CSV table of N, CA and C in Angstrom, one decimal:
chain,number,residue,atom,x,y,z
F,1,UNK,N,187.3,128.9,26.1
F,1,UNK,CA,186.8,128.1,25.0
F,1,UNK,C,187.9,128.0,23.9
F,2,UNK,N,188.1,126.8,23.4
F,2,UNK,CA,189.0,126.6,22.3
F,2,UNK,C,188.3,126.6,21.0
F,3,UNK,N,188.9,127.2,20.0
F,3,UNK,CA,188.3,127.3,18.6
F,3,UNK,C,189.4,127.0,17.7
F,4,UNK,N,189.2,126.1,16.7
F,4,UNK,CA,190.2,125.8,15.7
F,4,UNK,C,189.7,126.3,14.3
F,5,UNK,N,190.7,126.9,13.6
F,5,UNK,CA,190.5,127.5,12.3
F,5,UNK,C,191.5,127.0,11.4
F,6,UNK,N,191.2,127.1,10.1
F,6,UNK,CA,192.1,126.5,9.0
F,6,UNK,C,192.3,127.6,7.9
F,7,UNK,N,193.5,127.5,7.3
F,7,UNK,CA,193.8,128.3,6.1
F,7,UNK,C,193.6,127.4,4.9
F,8,UNK,N,193.6,128.0,3.7
F,8,UNK,CA,193.5,127.3,2.5
F,8,UNK,C,194.9,126.6,2.2
F,9,UNK,N,195.9,127.1,2.8
F,9,UNK,CA,197.2,126.5,2.7
F,9,UNK,C,197.5,125.3,3.7
F,10,UNK,N,196.4,125.0,4.4
F,10,UNK,CA,196.4,123.8,5.3
F,10,UNK,C,197.1,124.0,6.6
F,11,UNK,N,197.3,125.2,7.1
F,11,UNK,CA,197.7,125.4,8.5
F,11,UNK,C,196.4,125.5,9.3
F,12,UNK,N,196.6,125.2,10.6
F,12,UNK,CA,195.5,125.3,11.5
F,12,UNK,C,196.0,126.3,12.7
F,13,UNK,N,195.1,126.9,13.3
F,13,UNK,CA,195.3,127.6,14.5
F,13,UNK,C,194.3,127.3,15.5
F,14,UNK,N,194.7,126.8,16.7
F,14,UNK,CA,193.8,126.5,17.8
F,14,UNK,C,193.8,127.6,18.8
F,15,UNK,N,192.7,128.3,18.9
F,15,UNK,CA,192.7,129.6,19.7
F,15,UNK,C,192.2,129.3,21.1
F,16,UNK,N,193.0,129.8,22.0
F,16,UNK,CA,192.6,129.7,23.4
F,16,UNK,C,192.9,131.1,24.0
F,17,UNK,N,191.9,131.9,24.2
F,17,UNK,CA,192.1,133.3,24.7
F,17,UNK,C,192.9,134.1,23.7
F,18,UNK,N,194.0,134.7,24.1
F,18,UNK,CA,194.8,135.5,23.1
F,18,UNK,C,195.9,134.7,22.5
F,19,UNK,N,196.0,133.4,22.7
F,19,UNK,CA,197.0,132.6,22.2
F,19,UNK,C,196.5,131.6,21.2
F,20,UNK,N,197.3,131.5,20.1
F,20,UNK,CA,196.9,130.5,19.0
F,20,UNK,C,198.1,129.5,18.9
F,21,UNK,N,197.7,128.3,18.9
F,21,UNK,CA,198.6,127.2,18.6
F,21,UNK,C,198.5,126.8,17.1
F,22,UNK,N,199.7,126.8,16.4
F,22,UNK,CA,199.7,126.7,15.0
F,22,UNK,C,200.4,125.4,14.6
F,23,UNK,N,199.9,124.8,13.6
F,23,UNK,CA,200.6,123.6,13.0
F,23,UNK,C,200.0,123.4,11.6
F,24,UNK,N,200.3,122.2,11.0
F,24,UNK,CA,199.7,121.9,9.7
F,24,UNK,C,198.6,120.8,9.9
F,25,UNK,N,197.7,120.8,9.0
F,25,UNK,CA,196.5,119.9,9.1
F,25,UNK,C,196.9,118.5,8.8
F,26,UNK,N,196.0,117.6,9.2
F,26,UNK,CA,196.2,116.2,8.9
F,26,UNK,C,196.3,116.0,7.4
F,27,UNK,N,195.5,116.7,6.6
F,27,UNK,CA,195.5,116.6,5.2
F,27,UNK,C,196.9,117.0,4.6
F,28,UNK,N,197.5,118.1,5.2
F,28,UNK,CA,198.8,118.6,4.8
F,28,UNK,C,199.9,117.5,5.0
F,29,UNK,N,199.9,116.9,6.2
F,29,UNK,CA,200.9,115.9,6.4
F,29,UNK,C,200.7,114.7,5.5
F,30,UNK,N,199.4,114.3,5.2
F,30,UNK,CA,199.2,113.2,4.3
F,30,UNK,C,199.8,113.5,2.9
F,31,UNK,N,199.6,114.8,2.4
F,31,UNK,CA,200.1,115.2,1.1
F,31,UNK,C,201.6,115.2,1.1
F,32,UNK,N,202.2,115.6,2.2
F,32,UNK,CA,203.7,115.7,2.3
F,32,UNK,C,204.4,114.3,2.3
F,33,UNK,N,203.7,113.4,2.9
F,33,UNK,CA,204.4,112.1,3.1
F,33,UNK,C,205.3,112.2,4.3
F,34,UNK,N,206.3,111.3,4.4
F,34,UNK,CA,207.2,111.2,5.6
F,34,UNK,C,207.9,112.5,5.8
F,35,UNK,N,207.6,113.2,6.9
F,35,UNK,CA,208.3,114.4,7.3
F,35,UNK,C,209.7,114.1,7.9
F,36,UNK,N,210.7,114.8,7.3
F,36,UNK,CA,212.1,114.5,7.8
F,36,UNK,C,212.8,115.7,8.4
F,37,UNK,N,212.2,116.9,8.3
F,37,UNK,CA,212.9,118.1,8.9
F,37,UNK,C,211.8,119.1,9.1
F,38,UNK,N,212.0,119.8,10.3
F,38,UNK,CA,211.1,121.0,10.6
F,38,UNK,C,212.0,122.1,11.1
F,39,UNK,N,211.9,123.3,10.5
F,39,UNK,CA,212.6,124.5,11.0
F,39,UNK,C,211.6,125.4,11.6
F,40,UNK,N,211.8,125.8,12.8
F,40,UNK,CA,210.9,126.7,13.5
F,40,UNK,C,211.5,128.1,13.7
F,41,UNK,N,210.7,129.1,13.9
F,41,UNK,CA,211.2,130.5,14.1
F,41,UNK,C,211.7,130.7,15.5
F,42,UNK,N,212.3,131.8,15.7
F,42,UNK,CA,212.8,132.2,17.0
F,42,UNK,C,211.6,132.7,17.8
F,43,UNK,N,211.7,132.5,19.1
F,43,UNK,CA,210.7,133.0,20.0
F,43,UNK,C,210.9,134.6,20.0
F,44,UNK,N,209.8,135.3,20.0
F,44,UNK,CA,209.8,136.7,19.9
F,44,UNK,C,209.6,137.3,18.5
F,45,UNK,N,209.7,136.4,17.5
F,45,UNK,CA,209.6,136.8,16.1
F,45,UNK,C,208.1,137.4,15.9
F,46,UNK,N,208.1,138.5,15.2
F,46,UNK,CA,206.8,139.1,14.9
F,46,UNK,C,206.4,138.7,13.5
F,47,UNK,N,205.2,138.2,13.3
F,47,UNK,CA,204.8,137.9,11.9
F,47,UNK,C,203.5,138.5,11.6
F,48,UNK,N,203.3,138.8,10.3
F,48,UNK,CA,202.0,139.3,9.8
F,48,UNK,C,201.3,138.1,9.2
F,49,UNK,N,200.0,138.3,9.1
F,49,UNK,CA,199.2,137.2,8.5
F,49,UNK,C,199.7,136.8,7.2
F,50,UNK,N,199.9,135.5,6.9
F,50,UNK,CA,200.4,134.9,5.7
F,50,UNK,C,202.0,135.0,5.5
F,51,UNK,N,202.7,135.6,6.5
F,51,UNK,CA,204.1,135.6,6.5
F,51,UNK,C,204.6,134.1,6.7
F,52,UNK,N,205.8,133.8,6.2
F,52,UNK,CA,206.4,132.5,6.4
F,52,UNK,C,206.7,132.4,7.9
F,53,UNK,N,206.3,131.3,8.4
F,53,UNK,CA,206.5,131.0,9.9
F,53,UNK,C,207.5,129.9,10.2
F,54,UNK,N,207.4,128.9,9.3
F,54,UNK,CA,208.3,127.7,9.6
F,54,UNK,C,208.5,127.0,8.2
F,55,UNK,N,209.3,126.0,8.2
F,55,UNK,CA,209.6,125.2,7.0
F,55,UNK,C,209.5,123.7,7.4
F,56,UNK,N,208.8,123.0,6.6
F,56,UNK,CA,208.7,121.5,6.8
F,56,UNK,C,209.1,120.8,5.6
F,57,UNK,N,210.0,119.8,5.7
F,57,UNK,CA,210.5,119.1,4.6
F,57,UNK,C,210.1,117.6,4.7
F,58,UNK,N,209.7,117.0,3.6
F,58,UNK,CA,209.4,115.6,3.6
F,58,UNK,C,210.2,114.9,2.6
F,59,UNK,N,210.0,113.6,2.4
F,59,UNK,CA,210.8,112.9,1.4
F,59,UNK,C,210.3,113.4,0.0
F,60,UNK,N,209.2,114.0,-0.1
F,60,UNK,CA,208.6,114.5,-1.4
F,60,UNK,C,209.0,115.9,-1.7
F,61,UNK,N,209.0,116.8,-0.7
F,61,UNK,CA,209.1,118.3,-1.0
F,61,UNK,C,209.4,119.1,0.3
F,62,UNK,N,209.8,120.3,0.1
F,62,UNK,CA,209.9,121.2,1.2
F,62,UNK,C,208.7,122.2,1.1
F,63,UNK,N,208.1,122.6,2.2
F,63,UNK,CA,207.0,123.5,2.1
F,63,UNK,C,207.1,124.6,3.2
F,64,UNK,N,206.7,125.8,2.9
F,64,UNK,CA,206.6,126.8,4.0
F,64,UNK,C,205.3,126.6,4.7
F,65,UNK,N,205.4,127.0,6.0
F,65,UNK,CA,204.2,127.1,6.8
F,65,UNK,C,204.0,128.5,7.1
F,66,UNK,N,202.8,129.0,6.8
F,66,UNK,CA,202.5,130.5,6.9
F,66,UNK,C,201.7,130.8,8.2
F,67,UNK,N,201.9,132.0,8.6
F,67,UNK,CA,201.2,132.4,9.8
F,67,UNK,C,199.7,132.6,9.5
F,68,UNK,N,198.8,131.9,10.2
F,68,UNK,CA,197.3,132.1,9.9
F,68,UNK,C,196.9,133.5,10.3
F,69,UNK,N,197.5,134.1,11.3
F,69,UNK,CA,197.2,135.4,11.8
F,69,UNK,C,198.4,136.1,12.2
F,70,UNK,N,198.4,137.5,12.3
F,70,UNK,CA,199.5,138.2,12.8
F,70,UNK,C,199.7,138.0,14.3
F,71,UNK,N,201.0,138.1,14.7
F,71,UNK,CA,201.2,137.9,16.1
F,71,UNK,C,202.7,137.8,16.4
F,72,UNK,N,203.0,137.5,17.7
F,72,UNK,CA,204.4,137.3,18.2
F,72,UNK,C,204.5,135.8,18.6
F,73,UNK,N,205.6,135.2,18.1
F,73,UNK,CA,205.9,133.8,18.5
F,73,UNK,C,206.3,133.8,20.0
F,74,UNK,N,205.5,133.1,20.8
F,74,UNK,CA,205.8,133.1,22.3
F,74,UNK,C,206.4,131.7,22.7
F,75,UNK,N,206.2,130.7,21.9
F,75,UNK,CA,206.7,129.4,22.2
F,75,UNK,C,206.9,128.5,20.9
F,76,UNK,N,207.9,127.7,20.9
F,76,UNK,CA,208.0,126.8,19.8
F,76,UNK,C,208.0,125.3,20.3
F,77,UNK,N,207.7,124.4,19.5
F,77,UNK,CA,207.6,123.0,19.9
F,77,UNK,C,209.1,122.4,19.7
F,78,UNK,N,209.9,122.5,20.8
F,78,UNK,CA,211.3,122.1,20.7
F,78,UNK,C,211.5,120.6,20.4
F,79,UNK,N,210.4,119.8,20.5
F,79,UNK,CA,210.5,118.4,20.2
F,79,UNK,C,210.6,118.1,18.7
F,80,UNK,N,210.0,119.0,17.9
F,80,UNK,CA,209.9,118.7,16.5
F,80,UNK,C,211.2,118.6,15.7
F,81,UNK,N,212.2,119.5,15.9
F,81,UNK,CA,213.4,119.4,15.2
F,81,UNK,C,214.1,118.0,15.4
F,82,UNK,N,214.0,117.5,16.6
F,82,UNK,CA,214.7,116.2,16.9
F,82,UNK,C,213.8,115.0,16.5
F,83,UNK,N,212.5,115.2,16.4
F,83,UNK,CA,211.5,114.2,16.1
F,83,UNK,C,210.5,114.6,15.1
F,84,UNK,N,210.9,115.0,13.8
F,84,UNK,CA,210.0,115.5,12.8
F,84,UNK,C,208.9,114.5,12.5
F,85,UNK,N,209.1,113.2,12.7
F,85,UNK,CA,208.1,112.2,12.4
F,85,UNK,C,206.8,112.4,13.2
F,86,UNK,N,206.9,113.2,14.3
F,86,UNK,CA,205.7,113.4,15.1
F,86,UNK,C,204.6,114.2,14.2
F,87,UNK,N,205.1,114.9,13.2
F,87,UNK,CA,204.1,115.7,12.4
F,87,UNK,C,203.2,114.7,11.7
F,88,UNK,N,203.8,113.5,11.3
F,88,UNK,CA,202.9,112.5,10.6
F,88,UNK,C,202.0,111.8,11.6
F,89,UNK,N,202.5,111.6,12.8
F,89,UNK,CA,201.8,110.8,13.8
F,89,UNK,C,200.6,111.6,14.5
F,90,UNK,N,200.8,112.9,14.7
F,90,UNK,CA,199.8,113.7,15.4
F,90,UNK,C,199.9,115.1,15.1
F,91,UNK,N,199.6,115.5,13.8
F,91,UNK,CA,199.8,116.8,13.3
F,91,UNK,C,199.0,117.9,14.0
F,92,UNK,N,197.8,117.5,14.4
F,92,UNK,CA,196.9,118.5,15.0
F,92,UNK,C,196.8,118.4,16.5
F,93,UNK,N,197.8,117.7,17.1
F,93,UNK,CA,197.8,117.5,18.5
F,93,UNK,C,199.2,117.8,19.0
F,94,UNK,N,200.0,116.7,19.3
F,94,UNK,CA,201.3,116.8,19.9
F,94,UNK,C,202.3,117.5,19.0
F,95,UNK,N,202.1,117.5,17.7
F,95,UNK,CA,203.1,118.1,16.8
F,95,UNK,C,202.7,119.5,16.3
F,96,UNK,N,202.2,120.3,17.2
F,96,UNK,CA,202.0,121.7,16.9
F,96,UNK,C,203.4,122.4,16.7
F,97,UNK,N,203.4,123.5,15.9
F,97,UNK,CA,204.7,124.1,15.6
F,97,UNK,C,205.0,125.3,16.5
F,98,UNK,N,204.1,126.2,16.6
F,98,UNK,CA,204.4,127.4,17.4
F,98,UNK,C,203.2,127.9,18.2
F,99,UNK,N,203.4,128.7,19.2
F,99,UNK,CA,202.3,129.4,19.8
F,99,UNK,C,202.5,130.9,19.6
F,100,UNK,N,201.4,131.5,19.1
F,100,UNK,CA,201.4,132.9,18.8
F,100,UNK,C,200.6,133.7,19.8
F,101,UNK,N,201.1,134.9,20.2
F,101,UNK,CA,200.2,135.9,20.9
F,101,UNK,C,199.5,136.6,19.7
F,102,UNK,N,198.2,136.4,19.6
F,102,UNK,CA,197.4,136.9,18.5
F,102,UNK,C,197.3,138.5,18.6
F,103,UNK,N,197.7,139.1,17.5
F,103,UNK,CA,197.7,140.6,17.5
F,103,UNK,C,196.4,141.1,17.1
F,104,UNK,N,195.7,140.4,16.2
F,104,UNK,CA,194.4,141.0,15.7
F,104,UNK,C,193.4,139.8,15.6
F,105,UNK,N,192.5,139.6,16.6
F,105,UNK,CA,191.6,138.5,16.5
F,105,UNK,C,190.6,138.6,15.3
F,106,UNK,N,190.5,139.8,14.8
F,106,UNK,CA,189.6,140.0,13.6
F,106,UNK,C,190.1,139.2,12.4
F,107,UNK,N,191.4,138.9,12.4
F,107,UNK,CA,191.9,138.1,11.3
F,107,UNK,C,191.4,136.6,11.3
F,108,UNK,N,191.0,136.2,12.5
F,108,UNK,CA,190.5,134.8,12.6
F,108,UNK,C,189.2,134.6,11.7
F,109,UNK,N,188.5,135.7,11.5
F,109,UNK,CA,187.3,135.7,10.7
F,109,UNK,C,187.6,135.4,9.3
F,110,UNK,N,188.8,135.5,8.8
F,110,UNK,CA,189.2,135.2,7.4
F,110,UNK,C,189.5,133.8,7.2
F,111,UNK,N,189.5,133.0,8.3
F,111,UNK,CA,189.9,131.6,8.2
F,111,UNK,C,188.6,130.7,8.3
F,112,UNK,N,188.8,129.4,7.9
F,112,UNK,CA,187.7,128.5,7.8
F,112,UNK,C,187.5,127.8,9.1
F,113,UNK,N,186.2,127.5,9.5
F,113,UNK,CA,185.9,126.6,10.6
F,113,UNK,C,186.3,125.2,10.2
F,114,UNK,N,186.2,124.3,11.1
F,114,UNK,CA,186.5,122.9,10.9
F,114,UNK,C,185.6,122.3,9.8
F,115,UNK,N,184.3,122.7,9.9
F,115,UNK,CA,183.3,122.2,8.9
F,115,UNK,C,183.6,122.8,7.5
F,116,UNK,N,183.9,124.1,7.5
F,116,UNK,CA,184.2,124.7,6.2
F,116,UNK,C,185.5,124.1,5.6
F,117,UNK,N,186.5,123.8,6.4
F,117,UNK,CA,187.7,123.3,5.9
F,117,UNK,C,187.4,121.9,5.3
F,118,UNK,N,186.6,121.1,6.0
F,118,UNK,CA,186.3,119.8,5.5
F,118,UNK,C,185.6,119.9,4.1
F,119,UNK,N,184.7,120.8,4.0
F,119,UNK,CA,184.0,121.0,2.7
F,119,UNK,C,185.1,121.5,1.6
F,120,UNK,N,186.0,122.4,2.0
F,120,UNK,CA,187.0,122.8,1.1
F,120,UNK,C,187.9,121.7,0.6
F,121,UNK,N,188.2,120.7,1.5
F,121,UNK,CA,189.0,119.6,1.1
F,121,UNK,C,188.3,118.7,0.1
F,122,UNK,N,187.0,118.6,0.2
F,122,UNK,CA,186.2,117.9,-0.8
F,122,UNK,C,186.3,118.5,-2.2
F,123,UNK,N,186.5,119.8,-2.3
F,123,UNK,CA,186.6,120.5,-3.6
F,123,UNK,C,187.9,120.2,-4.2
F,124,UNK,N,188.9,119.7,-3.4
F,124,UNK,CA,190.3,119.5,-4.0
F,124,UNK,C,190.4,118.2,-4.7
F,125,UNK,N,189.5,117.3,-4.5
F,125,UNK,CA,189.6,116.0,-5.1
F,125,UNK,C,189.3,116.0,-6.5
C-alpha cells in the first residue's frame, strides 16, 4: 500500500514498503515559479531527517529540499537535471527527486497526511 506524507517545508514522501519517493509538493513548485535547475545527491548518500537532500532553483530563488525521513539514497531521477521544467509540470508524479531506503519508519509519524497538509496550506494564506 502506498502512503503519501508531507513536511511543513513542502516536501512529500510517497511510501511503498521500505522505500520512500521524495519530491516537492505542487504548492512548492507554484511558489517557486519556473524551475530552471535541480541538483540531486549521490546514490548511497546517508541522510538524517531534515538534512539537505537536493537543491532546486527557479527564476525567483534557490531552495534546499530536505529529507522528510532518515535513510539512504537508492535512486535519483536522472531526467531532472536535463529537464528541470518537469518539476513544474508534474511535481508529485514524474518529477520525483530521489528514492530513499527508509531507516526509521517511526519518523513518518512526524509528517502530515494529505488532508493535514491541505489544511496546513489553508493556514498559510
